Coordinates of C-alpha atoms and ligand atoms in Angstrom, one line a residue:
M1018 CA 126.3 210.2 78.0
N1019 CA 123.6 207.7 79.0
D1020 CA 120.1 209.1 78.4
L1021 CA 117.9 208.2 81.4
K1022 CA 115.3 206.9 79.1
V1023 CA 117.8 204.4 77.7
P1024 CA 118.4 201.3 79.9
R1025 CA 121.9 201.3 81.3
H1026 CA 122.0 197.5 81.6
V1027 CA 120.0 195.2 79.2
A1028 CA 119.9 191.5 79.7
I1029 CA 118.7 189.1 77.0
I1030 CA 117.4 185.6 77.3
M1031 CA 118.0 184.5 73.7
D1032 CA 115.3 181.8 73.3
G1033 CA 113.8 180.0 70.3
N1034 CA 116.8 178.8 68.3
G1035 CA 115.5 175.2 68.3
R1036 CA 112.0 176.1 67.3
W1037 CA 113.2 178.4 64.5
A1038 CA 115.1 175.5 63.0
Q1039 CA 112.4 173.0 63.5
Q1040 CA 109.8 175.2 61.8
R1041 CA 112.1 175.1 58.8
G1042 CA 112.7 171.4 58.9
L1043 CA 116.3 172.0 59.9
K1044 CA 118.4 170.5 62.7
R1045 CA 118.3 172.5 66.0
T1046 CA 122.0 173.3 65.6
K1047 CA 121.1 175.4 62.5
G1048 CA 119.0 177.6 64.8
H1049 CA 122.0 178.1 67.1
Q1050 CA 124.1 179.1 64.2
K1051 CA 121.6 181.7 63.1
G1052 CA 121.2 182.8 66.7
A1053 CA 125.0 183.5 66.8
D1054 CA 124.6 185.8 63.8
T1055 CA 121.7 187.6 65.6
L1056 CA 123.9 188.0 68.7
K1057 CA 126.7 189.5 66.5
T1058 CA 124.3 192.0 65.0
I1059 CA 122.6 193.0 68.3
S1060 CA 125.9 193.2 70.3
E1061 CA 127.3 195.5 67.7
Y1062 CA 124.2 197.7 67.9
V1063 CA 123.2 198.2 71.5
Y1064 CA 126.2 200.3 72.6
D1065 CA 125.4 202.9 69.8
K1066 CA 122.0 203.3 71.4
G1067 CA 123.5 204.3 74.7
V1068 CA 123.4 201.0 76.6
E1069 CA 126.4 200.5 78.8
V1070 CA 126.1 196.8 79.8
L1071 CA 124.7 194.0 77.7
S1072 CA 124.3 190.6 79.4
V1073 CA 123.3 187.5 77.5
F1074 CA 122.3 184.0 78.5
A1075 CA 124.4 181.8 76.3
F1076 CA 124.3 178.5 78.2
S1077 CA 122.7 177.6 81.5
T1078 CA 123.8 175.1 84.0
E1079 CA 120.6 173.2 83.0
N1080 CA 121.6 173.1 79.3
W1081 CA 124.1 170.2 80.0
K1082 CA 120.9 168.0 80.0
R1083 CA 120.7 168.4 76.2
D1084 CA 121.9 165.8 73.7
K1085 CA 125.7 165.6 73.6
E1086 CA 125.6 166.5 69.9
E1087 CA 123.8 169.8 70.6
V1088 CA 126.1 170.6 73.6
D1089 CA 129.2 169.9 71.6
Y1090 CA 127.9 172.0 68.7
L1091 CA 127.2 174.9 71.1
M1092 CA 130.6 174.8 72.7
N1093 CA 132.3 174.8 69.2
L1094 CA 130.0 177.6 68.1
F1095 CA 131.1 179.7 71.2
I1096 CA 134.8 179.2 70.3
K1097 CA 134.2 180.2 66.7
A1098 CA 131.9 183.1 67.5
F1099 CA 134.2 184.5 70.2
K1100 CA 137.1 184.4 67.7
E1101 CA 135.2 185.9 64.8
N1102 CA 133.4 188.7 66.8
F1103 CA 136.6 189.6 68.5
E1104 CA 137.8 192.3 66.1
V1105 CA 134.5 194.2 66.1
I1106 CA 134.3 194.1 69.9
K1107 CA 137.8 195.4 70.2
K1108 CA 137.1 198.1 67.7
K1109 CA 134.1 199.2 69.7
N1110 CA 136.3 199.4 72.8
V1111 CA 133.9 197.1 74.7
K1112 CA 135.1 195.0 77.6
V1113 CA 134.1 191.3 77.4
I1114 CA 133.5 189.4 80.7
F1115 CA 132.0 186.0 81.5
S1116 CA 129.7 185.0 84.3
G1117 CA 129.3 181.4 85.3
L1118 CA 130.9 178.4 86.8
K1119 CA 134.2 177.3 85.2
D1120 CA 133.7 173.6 85.9
R1121 CA 132.7 171.3 83.0
L1122 CA 133.9 173.7 80.3
S1123 CA 136.7 172.4 78.0
K1124 CA 140.2 173.7 78.1
E1125 CA 139.7 175.2 74.6
V1126 CA 136.5 177.1 75.6
L1127 CA 138.2 178.4 78.8
K1128 CA 141.3 179.5 76.8
T1129 CA 139.2 181.4 74.3
M1130 CA 137.2 183.0 77.1
E1131 CA 140.4 184.0 79.0
K1132 CA 141.9 185.5 75.8
M1133 CA 138.8 187.6 75.2
E1134 CA 138.8 188.9 78.8
E1135 CA 142.5 189.6 78.8
E1136 CA 142.6 191.4 75.5
T1137 CA 139.6 193.6 76.3
K1138 CA 140.2 194.2 80.0
N1139 CA 141.2 197.9 79.5
N1140 CA 138.3 198.7 77.2
N1141 CA 135.9 201.2 78.7
S1142 CA 133.1 202.1 76.2
G1143 CA 130.8 199.3 77.4
I1144 CA 130.6 195.8 78.9
F1145 CA 129.5 192.6 77.2
N1146 CA 128.7 190.1 79.9
I1147 CA 128.3 186.6 78.5
C1148 CA 126.6 184.1 80.9
L1149 CA 128.0 180.7 80.1
N1150 CA 127.5 177.7 82.3
Y1151 CA 125.5 180.1 84.4
G1152 CA 122.7 179.8 87.0
G1153 CA 121.3 182.6 89.1
Q1154 CA 120.8 180.6 92.2
D1155 CA 124.4 179.1 91.8
E1156 CA 125.7 182.6 91.6
I1157 CA 124.1 183.6 94.9
V1158 CA 125.1 180.3 96.7
N1159 CA 128.7 180.7 95.4
A1160 CA 128.8 184.3 96.7
T1161 CA 127.5 183.2 100.1
K1162 CA 130.2 180.4 100.4
R1163 CA 132.9 182.9 99.6
I1164 CA 131.5 185.3 102.2
C1165 CA 131.3 182.5 104.8
E1166 CA 135.0 181.6 104.2
K1167 CA 136.0 185.2 104.8
V1168 CA 134.0 185.4 108.0
I1169 CA 135.4 182.1 109.3
N1170 CA 139.0 183.4 108.5
N1171 CA 138.2 186.6 110.4
E1172 CA 138.7 188.6 107.1
L1173 CA 135.2 189.9 107.1
D1174 CA 133.1 191.4 109.8
I1175 CA 129.6 190.0 109.3
D1176 CA 128.0 193.3 110.4
S1177 CA 129.7 195.1 107.5
L1178 CA 127.8 193.1 105.0
N1179 CA 125.1 194.8 103.1
K1180 CA 123.4 194.7 99.6
T1181 CA 126.2 196.7 98.0
S1182 CA 129.1 194.7 99.6
F1183 CA 127.4 191.4 98.8
E1184 CA 127.7 192.2 95.1
H1185 CA 131.4 192.1 95.4
Y1186 CA 131.1 188.3 95.7
L1187 CA 128.9 187.7 92.7
F1188 CA 130.6 186.4 89.4
N1189 CA 131.0 190.1 88.4
E1190 CA 130.0 193.4 89.9
L1191 CA 127.6 195.0 87.5
P1192 CA 125.0 197.8 87.7
P1193 CA 121.4 196.6 88.3
I1194 CA 119.6 195.3 85.2
D1195 CA 117.1 197.9 83.9
L1196 CA 115.5 195.8 81.1
V1197 CA 115.2 192.1 80.5
I1198 CA 114.2 190.9 77.1
R1199 CA 113.1 187.4 76.5
T1200 CA 112.3 186.2 73.0
S1201 CA 110.1 183.3 71.7
G1202 CA 106.9 183.9 73.6
E1203 CA 108.0 182.2 76.9
Y1204 CA 107.1 184.1 80.1
R1205 CA 109.8 182.9 82.5
I1206 CA 113.1 184.2 83.8
S1207 CA 114.6 180.7 84.0
N1208 CA 117.1 181.3 86.8
F1209 CA 118.8 184.2 84.9
M1210 CA 120.6 187.0 86.9
L1211 CA 118.2 186.8 89.8
W1212 CA 120.1 189.2 92.0
Q1213 CA 120.7 191.8 89.4
M1214 CA 117.1 191.8 88.0
A1215 CA 115.4 192.7 91.3
Y1216 CA 113.8 195.9 89.9
A1217 CA 114.2 195.2 86.2
E1218 CA 111.4 195.9 83.7
L1219 CA 110.5 192.7 81.8
Y1220 CA 109.8 192.6 78.1
F1221 CA 108.6 189.5 76.3
T1222 CA 108.2 189.1 72.5
D1223 CA 107.0 186.3 70.4
V1224 CA 109.9 186.8 67.9
L1225 CA 112.3 183.8 67.9
W1226 CA 115.8 184.8 68.7
P1227 CA 117.3 184.0 65.2
D1228 CA 114.7 186.5 63.7
F1229 CA 115.3 189.2 66.4
S1230 CA 116.4 192.4 64.6
K1231 CA 117.7 195.8 65.4
K1232 CA 114.1 197.0 64.8
D1233 CA 112.9 194.6 67.4
F1234 CA 115.5 195.8 69.9
D1235 CA 114.3 199.4 69.2
I1236 CA 110.7 198.3 69.9
A1237 CA 111.8 196.8 73.3
I1238 CA 113.6 200.1 74.2
N1239 CA 110.5 202.1 73.3
S1240 CA 108.5 199.9 75.6
Y1241 CA 111.0 200.4 78.4
T1242 CA 111.0 204.2 77.8
N1243 CA 107.2 204.3 78.4
R1244 CA 107.3 202.4 81.6
D1245 CA 106.8 204.1 85.0
R1246 CA 109.6 202.9 87.2
R1247 CA 108.8 203.5 90.9
F1248 CA 111.2 201.1 92.7
G1249 CA 108.6 200.5 95.3
G1250 CA 107.9 204.2 95.9
I1251 CA 104.9 206.3 94.9
K1252 CA 105.0 208.6 91.9
K1253 CA 105.0 212.3 93.0
Ligands
FPP40 C1 117.9 178.9 73.7 O1 117.1 178.5 72.6 C2 119.3 179.2 73.2 C3 120.4 178.6 73.7 C4 120.3 177.6 74.8 C5 121.7 178.9 73.2 C6 122.0 180.4 73.0 C7 123.1 180.4 72.1 C8 123.3 181.3 71.0 C9 122.3 182.4 70.7 C10 124.4 181.1 70.1 C11 125.5 182.1 70.2 C12 126.0 182.5 71.5 C13 127.2 183.0 71.7 C14 127.5 183.5 73.1 C15 128.2 183.2 70.7 P1 116.6 177.0 72.6 O2 117.6 176.1 72.0 O3 116.2 176.6 74.0 O4 115.3 177.1 71.7 P2 113.9 176.3 71.8 O5 113.3 176.8 73.1 O6 113.2 176.8 70.6 O7 114.2 174.9 71.8

């Protein structure tokens, strides 16, 4: 049972891998490698705390601008991490889904993603939403195009469209985000899940993602627990 004081949907902007590596005189890719270990630890932890959905920002549509070496490294890291984390995710009965555009991703990355989705599709103890080649504005434009197509083909009555039915056209239909965590001391949302975070509580920490621990996650949850969520209303 989900305690109301526990966020149902947590979204994490995993920032600071590059700086973590640079501070140690290492290549940026070492930071991503350590960041993948952190993600493994945190993704195995959150569902035990009562969280139902974990969304993470793995690769944005803007991240293609990085050096080819870093992009290639990240893509190979995804394949490796998805394969290695697979057994734990399956054991936890968590369903893995991906949000983002499919273009530009290699056949091997797509194959690994499809395999993870297929093999966990009946799991029902939680959802792990990995945003890869993702942009929040793209998601909304993409949904709008699909809706326009339906209207043009007389398959959708425009008057029937509302906030709830719009969500059907997003990459995935997910509950609203309750808590957004961004690491590394940056105070931005960077085009992440714009629709879903409309009423989310925002939590920023200076900790760099590779150093982010279970304890840091607990601190974020405690901060959320003490917030006063009014959703535009007035506290009675
Ligand atoms: C942002 O840090 C991080 C990324 C662009 C990549 C996130 C990827 C991981 C955590 C690796 C594992 C992911 C999966 C899904 C297996 P940055 O490079 O922008 O850091 P900086 O701001 O310090 O340069």
